Each structure stands twice: as C-alpha cells, then as structure tokens.
Tab-separated table of C-alpha atoms and ligand atoms in Angstrom:
chain	number	residue	atom	x	y	z
A	1124	MET	CA	0.000	0.000	0.000
A	1125	SER	CA	1.097	3.521	-0.713
A	1126	ALA	CA	1.055	5.916	2.248
A	1127	THR	CA	0.799	9.105	0.232
A	1128	LEU	CA	-2.670	8.832	-1.298
A	1129	PRO	CA	-4.888	11.909	-0.997
A	1130	ALA	CA	-8.288	11.510	0.664
A	1131	ARG	CA	-10.269	13.282	-2.053
A	1132	MET	CA	-10.198	13.407	-5.833
A	1133	ARG	CA	-12.082	15.013	-8.693
A	1134	ALA	CA	-14.173	13.258	-11.354
A	1135	LEU	CA	-16.404	14.300	-14.272
A	1136	ARG	CA	-20.026	13.322	-13.719
A	1137	LEU	CA	-22.623	13.483	-16.497
A	1138	TYR	CA	-26.201	14.206	-15.432
A	1139	ASP	CA	-27.395	14.896	-18.953
A	1140	VAL	CA	-25.699	15.570	-22.274
A	1141	ASP	CA	-25.678	19.303	-21.535
A	1142	ARG	CA	-24.980	19.017	-17.825
A	1143	LEU	CA	-21.543	17.737	-16.839
A	1144	GLU	CA	-20.044	18.640	-13.485
A	1145	ILE	CA	-16.724	18.137	-11.775
A	1146	GLU	CA	-17.357	16.498	-8.435
A	1147	GLU	CA	-15.240	15.696	-5.410
A	1148	LEU	CA	-15.246	12.065	-4.372
A	1149	GLU	CA	-13.330	9.977	-1.894
A	1150	VAL	CA	-10.284	8.228	-3.322
A	1151	PRO	CA	-11.257	4.559	-3.159
A	1152	ARG	CA	-8.978	2.285	-1.118
A	1153	PRO	CA	-8.213	-1.076	-2.735
A	1154	ARG	CA	-9.422	-4.134	-0.857
A	1155	ALA	CA	-8.019	-7.634	-1.305
A	1156	GLY	CA	-7.462	-8.431	-4.975
A	1157	GLU	CA	-7.974	-4.842	-6.176
A	1158	LEU	CA	-5.728	-2.173	-7.712
A	1159	LEU	CA	-5.779	1.592	-7.446
A	1160	VAL	CA	-4.611	3.471	-10.528
A	1161	ARG	CA	-3.748	7.144	-10.850
A	1162	THR	CA	-5.254	8.196	-14.168
A	1163	ARG	CA	-2.893	9.847	-16.654
A	1164	ALA	CA	-5.000	9.970	-19.838
A	1165	SER	CA	-8.628	9.126	-20.529
A	1166	GLY	CA	-10.521	9.429	-23.798
A	1167	ILE	CA	-14.057	10.662	-24.346
A	1168	CYS	CA	-15.888	7.958	-26.320
A	1169	SER	CA	-17.908	8.691	-29.465
A	1170	GLY	CA	-20.509	6.253	-28.099
A	1171	ASP	CA	-21.105	8.589	-25.169
A	1172	LEU	CA	-22.227	11.258	-27.633
A	1173	MET	CA	-25.437	9.303	-28.403
A	1174	ASP	CA	-28.048	11.140	-26.326
A	1175	TRP	CA	-30.405	8.181	-25.802
A	1176	TYR	CA	-27.522	5.843	-24.953
A	1177	VAL	CA	-25.771	8.005	-22.394
A	1178	ARG	CA	-29.062	9.168	-20.815
A	1179	ARG	CA	-29.912	5.532	-20.122
A	1180	LYS	CA	-26.768	5.313	-17.985
A	1181	ALA	CA	-26.902	8.791	-16.388
A	1182	PRO	CA	-25.966	9.993	-13.883
A	1183	LEU	CA	-22.520	8.465	-14.322
A	1184	VAL	CA	-18.853	9.329	-14.068
A	1185	LEU	CA	-18.103	9.657	-17.770
A	1186	GLY	CA	-15.381	7.732	-19.554
A	1187	HIS	CA	-14.198	4.174	-20.022
A	1188	GLU	CA	-10.920	4.621	-21.903
A	1189	PRO	CA	-8.323	5.256	-19.189
A	1190	ALA	CA	-4.617	4.595	-18.867
A	1191	GLY	CA	-2.499	5.350	-15.819
A	1192	GLU	CA	-0.122	4.033	-13.216
A	1193	VAL	CA	-0.681	1.649	-10.333
A	1194	VAL	CA	-0.386	3.522	-7.027
A	1195	ALA	CA	-1.748	0.997	-4.519
A	1196	LEU	CA	-2.332	-2.751	-4.362
A	1197	GLY	CA	-4.851	-4.663	-2.308
A	1198	GLU	CA	-3.771	-7.781	-0.474
A	1199	GLY	CA	-2.940	-10.801	-2.582
A	1200	VAL	CA	-2.740	-9.066	-5.984
A	1201	GLU	CA	-0.362	-10.928	-8.270
A	1202	GLY	CA	1.153	-9.807	-11.532
A	1203	PHE	CA	1.098	-6.067	-10.797
A	1204	GLN	CA	3.381	-3.727	-8.847
A	1205	ILE	CA	3.225	-0.110	-7.748
A	1206	GLY	CA	4.490	2.021	-10.617
A	1207	ASP	CA	3.236	-0.301	-13.372
A	1208	ARG	CA	1.826	1.581	-16.366
A	1209	VAL	CA	-1.501	0.092	-17.452
A	1210	ALA	CA	-4.431	0.391	-19.859
A	1211	LEU	CA	-7.771	-0.455	-18.252
A	1212	HIS	CA	-10.900	-1.979	-19.691
A	1213	HIS	CA	-14.211	-0.988	-18.152
A	1214	HIS	CA	-15.475	-4.587	-18.433
A	1215	ALA	CA	-13.755	-7.955	-18.132
A	1216	PRO	CA	-15.145	-11.451	-18.695
A	1217	CYS	CA	-14.866	-14.568	-16.513
A	1218	PHE	CA	-12.985	-16.551	-19.223
A	1219	ALA	CA	-14.867	-19.697	-18.123
A	1220	CYS	CA	-18.563	-19.503	-19.076
A	1221	ALA	CA	-20.143	-20.784	-22.307
A	1222	TYR	CA	-19.959	-17.301	-23.897
A	1223	CYS	CA	-16.292	-16.906	-22.996
A	1224	ARG	CA	-15.415	-20.372	-24.305
A	1225	ARG	CA	-16.613	-19.385	-27.759
A	1226	GLY	CA	-15.019	-15.930	-27.592
A	1227	ALA	CA	-18.304	-14.009	-27.235
A	1228	TYR	CA	-16.844	-12.112	-24.276
A	1229	VAL	CA	-19.224	-9.144	-24.305
A	1230	HIS	CA	-22.131	-11.510	-23.560
A	1231	CYS	CA	-20.472	-12.999	-20.465
A	1232	PRO	CA	-22.528	-12.053	-17.372
A	1233	ALA	CA	-19.300	-11.076	-15.577
A	1234	TRP	CA	-18.345	-8.776	-18.467
A	1235	ARG	CA	-21.734	-7.081	-18.252
A	1236	SER	CA	-21.642	-6.569	-14.500
A	1237	SER	CA	-17.966	-5.605	-14.076
A	1238	ARG	CA	-17.010	-1.948	-14.034
A	1239	LEU	CA	-14.239	0.444	-13.064
A	1240	VAL	CA	-14.913	2.617	-10.003
A	1241	PRO	CA	-16.026	5.363	-10.273
A	1242	GLY	CA	-15.436	5.552	-14.071
A	1243	GLY	CA	-12.763	6.588	-16.540
A	1244	ILE	CA	-12.606	10.364	-16.184
A	1245	ALA	CA	-11.550	10.540	-12.551
A	1246	GLU	CA	-8.190	11.274	-10.967
A	1247	TYR	CA	-8.019	7.794	-9.431
A	1248	ILE	CA	-9.681	4.574	-10.547
A	1249	LEU	CA	-10.307	1.453	-8.498
A	1250	VAL	CA	-9.854	-1.703	-10.553
A	1251	PRO	CA	-12.034	-4.434	-9.037
A	1252	ARG	CA	-10.742	-8.002	-8.906
A	1253	GLU	CA	-12.924	-9.036	-11.884
A	1254	ASN	CA	-11.358	-6.334	-14.083
A	1255	LEU	CA	-7.772	-7.481	-13.526
A	1256	GLY	CA	-8.252	-10.079	-16.286
A	1257	ASP	CA	-8.356	-7.254	-18.807
A	1258	THR	CA	-5.830	-4.847	-17.276
A	1259	LEU	CA	-2.877	-4.587	-19.656
A	1260	LEU	CA	0.723	-3.652	-18.894
A	1261	LEU	CA	1.989	-1.051	-21.355
A	1262	PRO	CA	5.102	-1.378	-23.503
A	1263	ALA	CA	7.738	0.928	-21.962
A	1264	ALA	CA	7.817	3.300	-24.927
A	1265	LEU	CA	4.045	3.752	-25.276
A	1266	PRO	CA	2.862	7.145	-23.959
A	1267	PHE	CA	-0.300	7.339	-21.852
A	1268	ASP	CA	-2.277	9.240	-24.506
A	1269	ALA	CA	-1.750	6.409	-27.005
A	1270	ALA	CA	-2.467	3.817	-24.316
A	1271	SER	CA	-5.806	5.479	-23.562
A	1272	MET	CA	-6.845	4.593	-27.118
A	1273	THR	CA	-6.579	0.842	-26.443
A	1274	GLU	CA	-10.314	0.371	-25.815
A	1275	PRO	CA	-11.625	2.320	-28.847
A	1276	VAL	CA	-9.014	0.711	-31.094
A	1277	ALA	CA	-10.043	-2.683	-29.684
A	1278	CYS	CA	-13.597	-1.988	-30.887
A	1279	VAL	CA	-12.156	-1.390	-34.373
A	1280	ALA	CA	-10.062	-4.578	-34.218
A	1281	LYS	CA	-13.186	-6.562	-33.351
A	1282	SER	CA	-15.229	-4.892	-36.082
A	1283	LEU	CA	-12.639	-5.627	-38.800
A	1284	ARG	CA	-12.317	-9.218	-37.617
A	1285	ARG	CA	-16.082	-9.755	-37.596
A	1286	GLY	CA	-16.310	-8.101	-41.004
A	1287	GLY	CA	-13.636	-10.436	-42.376
A	1288	VAL	CA	-11.520	-7.533	-43.660
A	1289	GLY	CA	-8.331	-8.826	-45.277
A	1290	GLU	CA	-5.755	-7.657	-47.762
A	1291	ALA	CA	-7.958	-8.319	-50.788
A	1292	SER	CA	-11.035	-6.593	-49.336
A	1293	ARG	CA	-12.677	-3.563	-50.835
A	1294	VAL	CA	-14.001	-1.661	-47.829
A	1295	LEU	CA	-16.367	1.289	-47.486
A	1296	VAL	CA	-16.492	3.182	-44.188
A	1297	ILE	CA	-19.685	5.190	-43.655
A	1298	GLY	CA	-19.109	8.032	-41.184
A	1299	LEU	CA	-15.631	9.526	-40.834
A	1300	GLY	CA	-15.581	10.621	-37.207
A	1301	ALA	CA	-12.832	9.336	-34.908
A	1302	MET	CA	-14.031	5.714	-35.044
A	1303	GLY	CA	-14.579	5.813	-38.806
A	1304	LEU	CA	-11.096	7.216	-39.369
A	1305	LEU	CA	-9.588	4.524	-37.148
A	1306	HIS	CA	-11.386	1.928	-39.291
A	1307	VAL	CA	-9.922	3.539	-42.432
A	1308	VAL	CA	-6.390	3.492	-41.026
A	1309	ALA	CA	-6.578	-0.057	-39.646
A	1310	ALA	CA	-8.201	-1.554	-42.760
A	1311	LYS	CA	-5.544	0.108	-44.941
A	1312	ALA	CA	-2.843	-1.313	-42.690
A	1313	ARG	CA	-4.278	-4.753	-43.476
A	1314	GLY	CA	-3.792	-4.061	-47.165
A	1315	ALA	CA	-7.446	-3.440	-48.007
A	1316	GLU	CA	-8.656	-0.826	-50.456
A	1317	VAL	CA	-10.648	1.661	-48.361
A	1318	CYS	CA	-13.134	4.367	-49.340
A	1319	GLY	CA	-15.048	6.674	-47.020
A	1320	VAL	CA	-18.327	8.563	-46.948
A	1321	ASP	CA	-19.297	11.533	-44.792
A	1322	PHE	CA	-21.441	14.661	-45.186
A	1323	ASN	CA	-18.660	16.749	-43.644
A	1324	ALA	CA	-16.007	17.940	-46.126
A	1325	TRP	CA	-13.356	18.492	-43.418
A	1326	ARG	CA	-13.713	14.879	-42.271
A	1327	ARG	CA	-13.496	13.612	-45.845
A	1328	GLU	CA	-10.270	15.580	-46.333
A	1329	ARG	CA	-8.907	14.161	-43.115
A	1330	ALA	CA	-9.611	10.604	-44.319
A	1331	LEU	CA	-7.856	11.299	-47.620
A	1332	ALA	CA	-4.891	12.872	-45.868
A	1333	LEU	CA	-4.585	9.824	-43.612
A	1334	CYS	CA	-4.744	7.160	-46.348
A	1335	ALA	CA	-8.268	6.666	-47.784
A	1336	ASP	CA	-8.303	5.741	-51.481
A	1337	ALA	CA	-11.385	7.847	-52.246
A	1338	VAL	CA	-14.049	9.790	-50.343
A	1339	TRP	CA	-17.381	11.350	-51.210
A	1340	SER	CA	-20.544	12.795	-49.709
A	1341	PRO	CA	-23.565	10.500	-49.143
A	1342	ASP	CA	-25.579	12.636	-51.554
A	1343	ASP	CA	-23.069	12.034	-54.370
A	1344	GLY	CA	-24.697	9.011	-56.019
A	1345	ALA	CA	-22.359	9.148	-59.030
A	1346	ALA	CA	-19.245	8.692	-56.875
A	1347	ALA	CA	-20.876	5.802	-55.015
A	1348	ARG	CA	-21.689	4.049	-58.316
A	1349	GLU	CA	-18.223	4.730	-59.710
A	1350	HIS	CA	-16.374	3.178	-56.753
A	1351	GLY	CA	-18.831	0.565	-55.440
A	1352	PRO	CA	-20.013	-1.978	-54.627
A	1353	PHE	CA	-17.893	-3.073	-51.643
A	1354	ASP	CA	-17.098	-6.474	-50.104
A	1355	VAL	CA	-17.310	-5.023	-46.599
A	1356	VAL	CA	-19.200	-1.920	-45.499
A	1357	ILE	CA	-18.625	-0.526	-41.994
A	1358	VAL	CA	-21.641	1.525	-40.896
A	1359	GLY	CA	-20.694	4.035	-38.203
A	1360	PRO	CA	-23.847	6.099	-37.638
A	1361	GLY	CA	-26.622	4.369	-35.680
A	1362	SER	CA	-29.622	5.203	-37.857
A	1363	PRO	CA	-31.949	3.120	-40.070
A	1364	GLN	CA	-30.970	5.395	-42.966
A	1365	ALA	CA	-27.240	4.668	-42.489
A	1366	TRP	CA	-27.893	0.906	-42.137
A	1367	ARG	CA	-29.858	0.929	-45.421
A	1368	ALA	CA	-27.125	2.971	-47.131
A	1369	GLY	CA	-24.627	0.346	-45.975
A	1370	ILE	CA	-26.726	-2.493	-47.408
A	1371	ASP	CA	-27.168	-0.592	-50.694
A	1372	ALA	CA	-23.398	-0.073	-51.033
A	1373	CYS	CA	-22.559	-3.723	-50.288
A	1374	ALA	CA	-21.721	-6.187	-53.077
A	1375	SER	CA	-23.725	-9.414	-53.362
A	1376	GLY	CA	-22.263	-11.970	-50.983
A	1377	GLY	CA	-20.682	-9.178	-48.934
A	1378	THR	CA	-20.821	-8.135	-45.285
A	1379	VAL	CA	-22.239	-5.063	-43.586
A	1380	VAL	CA	-20.811	-4.366	-40.127
A	1381	LEU	CA	-23.236	-2.479	-37.885
A	1382	PHE	CA	-20.843	-0.650	-35.571
A	1383	THR	CA	-23.426	1.447	-33.681
A	1384	PRO	CA	-26.951	0.599	-32.476
A	1385	THR	CA	-30.005	2.439	-33.701
A	1386	PRO	CA	-31.820	4.197	-30.847
A	1387	GLU	CA	-33.676	1.835	-28.518
A	1388	GLY	CA	-37.171	1.040	-29.820
A	1389	VAL	CA	-36.537	2.394	-33.332
A	1390	GLU	CA	-37.466	-0.146	-36.010
A	1391	THR	CA	-35.506	-0.422	-39.233
A	1392	ALA	CA	-37.348	-1.412	-42.413
A	1393	LEU	CA	-35.224	-3.569	-44.735
A	1394	ASP	CA	-35.968	-5.092	-48.140
A	1395	GLY	CA	-35.855	-8.745	-47.123
A	1396	CYS	CA	-36.094	-10.067	-50.680
A	1397	SER	CA	-33.080	-8.089	-51.831
A	1398	LEU	CA	-31.135	-8.915	-48.673
A	1399	TYR	CA	-31.833	-12.623	-49.244
A	1400	LEU	CA	-31.185	-12.860	-52.969
A	1401	ARG	CA	-27.990	-10.783	-52.647
A	1402	GLU	CA	-26.907	-12.854	-49.630
A	1403	ILE	CA	-25.846	-9.836	-47.578
A	1404	THR	CA	-24.469	-10.729	-44.165
A	1405	LEU	CA	-25.369	-8.255	-41.397
A	1406	VAL	CA	-22.872	-8.318	-38.532
A	1407	PRO	CA	-23.406	-6.191	-35.431
A	1408	SER	CA	-20.151	-5.459	-33.593
A	1409	TYR	CA	-20.625	-4.325	-30.008
A	1410	SER	CA	-17.696	-3.095	-27.894
A	1411	ALA	CA	-14.648	-5.369	-27.531
A	1412	GLY	CA	-13.232	-8.228	-25.490
A	1413	PRO	CA	-9.835	-8.938	-23.942
A	1414	ASN	CA	-8.531	-10.531	-27.163
A	1415	ASP	CA	-9.329	-7.313	-29.033
A	1416	MET	CA	-7.679	-5.206	-26.302
A	1417	ARG	CA	-4.428	-7.131	-26.760
A	1418	GLU	CA	-4.525	-6.751	-30.525
A	1419	ALA	CA	-5.226	-3.016	-30.159
A	1420	LEU	CA	-2.284	-2.550	-27.800
A	1421	GLN	CA	-0.043	-4.222	-30.380
A	1422	TRP	CA	-1.284	-1.896	-33.124
A	1423	LEU	CA	-0.620	1.114	-30.878
A	1424	GLY	CA	2.803	-0.215	-29.909
A	1425	ARG	CA	3.740	-0.606	-33.573
A	1426	GLY	CA	2.415	2.871	-34.451
A	1427	ILE	CA	-0.207	1.531	-36.883
A	1428	VAL	CA	-2.719	3.730	-35.088
A	1429	THR	CA	-1.627	6.892	-33.271
A	1430	PRO	CA	-3.297	9.723	-31.351
A	1431	ALA	CA	-2.187	12.187	-34.069
A	1432	GLN	CA	-4.577	10.528	-36.519
A	1433	VAL	CA	-7.763	11.303	-34.579
A	1434	VAL	CA	-7.139	13.395	-31.463
A	1435	THR	CA	-8.240	17.002	-32.027
A	1436	ASP	CA	-8.631	18.091	-28.396
A	1437	ARG	CA	-6.377	17.645	-25.382
A	1438	VAL	CA	-7.748	19.072	-22.183
A	1439	THR	CA	-7.379	18.774	-18.440
A	1440	LEU	CA	-10.352	17.846	-16.264
A	1441	ASP	CA	-11.365	21.525	-16.073
A	1442	GLY	CA	-11.826	21.666	-19.844
A	1443	ALA	CA	-13.479	18.258	-20.257
A	1444	ALA	CA	-17.127	19.418	-20.216
A	1445	GLN	CA	-16.457	21.999	-22.957
A	1446	ALA	CA	-14.554	19.414	-24.991
A	1447	TYR	CA	-17.515	17.036	-24.696
A	1448	ALA	CA	-19.782	19.805	-26.052
A	1449	ARG	CA	-17.396	20.375	-28.976
A	1450	MET	CA	-17.427	16.649	-29.765
A	1451	ARG	CA	-21.237	16.652	-29.724
A	1452	ALA	CA	-21.228	19.519	-32.213
A	1453	GLY	CA	-19.237	17.305	-34.616
A	1454	GLY	CA	-17.473	18.947	-37.545
A	1455	ALA	CA	-13.762	19.363	-36.982
A	1456	ALA	CA	-13.842	17.957	-33.424
A	1457	LEU	CA	-12.912	14.280	-33.462
A	1458	LYS	CA	-11.482	12.659	-30.365
A	1459	THR	CA	-10.784	14.310	-27.009
A	1460	ILE	CA	-8.218	13.014	-24.562
A	1461	VAL	CA	-8.450	14.273	-20.999
A	1462	GLU	CA	-4.941	14.440	-19.549
A	1463	PHE	CA	-4.076	14.299	-15.862
A	1464	PRO	CA	-0.612	15.850	-15.546
B	234	LIG	ZN1	-15.872	3.674	-26.009
B	235	LIG	ZN1	-17.663	-15.611	-19.115
C-alpha cells in the first residue's frame, strides 16, 4: 500500500448531455485483490455522444478509456506492482462460461456486471478483482495518450475481424468521425482498399490525408456508383438510414458491419427479398473483449494507429465538459483526450 494517497479526488459526472459537473469524491482504497490506478490519460468515447444511450446510464462518471499508473495494491494481488503503467478496460469477462469459451466475451454475465470505479474520467480509478483479467501492462515506450486509445481501437479490431476484412477486401467506411477514421487506417494497414463517406467535407479531407483511397458525400450518387459496390461496409452512424445505405453499397455476398446501435425502440425497415437474394451478411459489432484489447495494444505499440490521426482536443479535467460539447457539435472535433498531468 502507498502511504501518500490523498483523501479526495475530482471526477467528471454526467447528469445529462448538456450538464456535466466536476465532483469531489473519496479516493477509493483497494481491498483484497484490487488495484488503485492514478489516471494519466482518458478518452471521451464517441458512443457517449449518443443522447439516448448516455441518458440511459446517467448519472454516471463519464469515460471508459483510461490509462495510468498503479499507485496501490490490495492484499494478494499478483502480476502487478506499484508504478506499473496500465491500460484499463471498463469490463472484463470470466474466461470460463459458455460465452467466454466461444469468444463471445461481451455476452459474459461477468463482463456485463464488471465496471471500473467510479469511471474513466476521474483522478483515481479502483480496478475491481474481476477487471484485472483485462488490465494490460503497457510497452515501456508507449505514452499514456496512445495507451488510452486501447479500448476504442479494440472496438475497431473486433469490427474488422467480424467483417472479415483482409488484404484483398474492398471496404467502405460510412461516417468519418474518430471511429470511422480509425477503421480507415486499420483496414488500410491490413492491405485493403478503403473508401469513405461523410457529409462533412473536413472529415473527408482528413480521411484522404490519412490514407483513404477515395471519399465522397452521401448525396453524391455518381461517386458511389463509380467506386462501389464493396465487399465489406462498416456503418458508423446508428440510424436506419445509415444501415440501409450500408446495405445498398454492399456487393452481393458481402458483409455489412453495424458498428453502432439504432436508438432503442426504433425499427428499421429492410428489403428482405433483396437482402436474401444478394446474400448480404449483417454483422453487429458491439464493444470489444480482452482478445481485441491485446490486438489493439499491439497496433498502438507498432504505431499503426496513433493519437495524431484522430485526437483534435487535449484538455485537463477543467476543460473536459467543454470538450464534450465540442465533440457533440461534430465537424472538426474528433477525439478528445483528458490528460491528468
Ligand atoms: Zn468507447
Ligand atoms: Zn464468461
């Protein structure tokens, strides 16, 4: 145990999408089997910009993409020491149940119920015993800002795997926000040909500058016909319209990855006859498991994905609420990393 821990800390709590407050909380003390981590960098997730999704969870301490250093150990913790630099996952599976045995980690009851305390955007984070199974030691050279991208990059690794993206794939990414751009970069790194679609011209330019082969606006039907159809379409936005656009752009026998849910209770009308005769595979890809976290950390360690590609805002805790508002406004704001110097 460390003797120098403060009693109080600050954390960013979201009450509603336009009401975020910095609150003082007690610094949790690790019990047997638990770790305490001092947060050094923590990303704001694009998923937490979906009003209906984040309101379902509110009030909550925002954030689930933290990296930091171990400052205290509960009794009996093995494999970690004070001073270790780590990336944390908000959820970790049991590795033993039927879901875990077939690699469907996000459906493991332990994965669903595990959580970091109090959340990712807090000065200190308690890592419960269950979460240690997906707490990753960082390569020595990897900075904390890059390490904080492990979880979002893991979601991309899972999505590309489920979509079957390989070096011969022709891929279309719909939506070129931070997660869309990470898909573009990672699919290109696999050798795929990658195009992108977004209404926002600045985001399209960003995709081109990074490595996209071609980009266009969703209302440019001629460009879509010229470049398509695609073996794999990654649909970023969670709307029936975006899902249908993804299916339309997909080649017969191809795969559409649904990366974001539509709002709860919203029904999506699909042309079942066309879907059937064209043999389009629809693949939802929700969050990421420990296997994806390890792959993501490797990509970050090798510099395949970097903060420079998608991070447009770096703030301290005091600037985090404004940065969240800028992300919600979209446009030229992509990813925010909250840094804890
Ligand atoms: Zn996230
Ligand atoms: Zn399990």
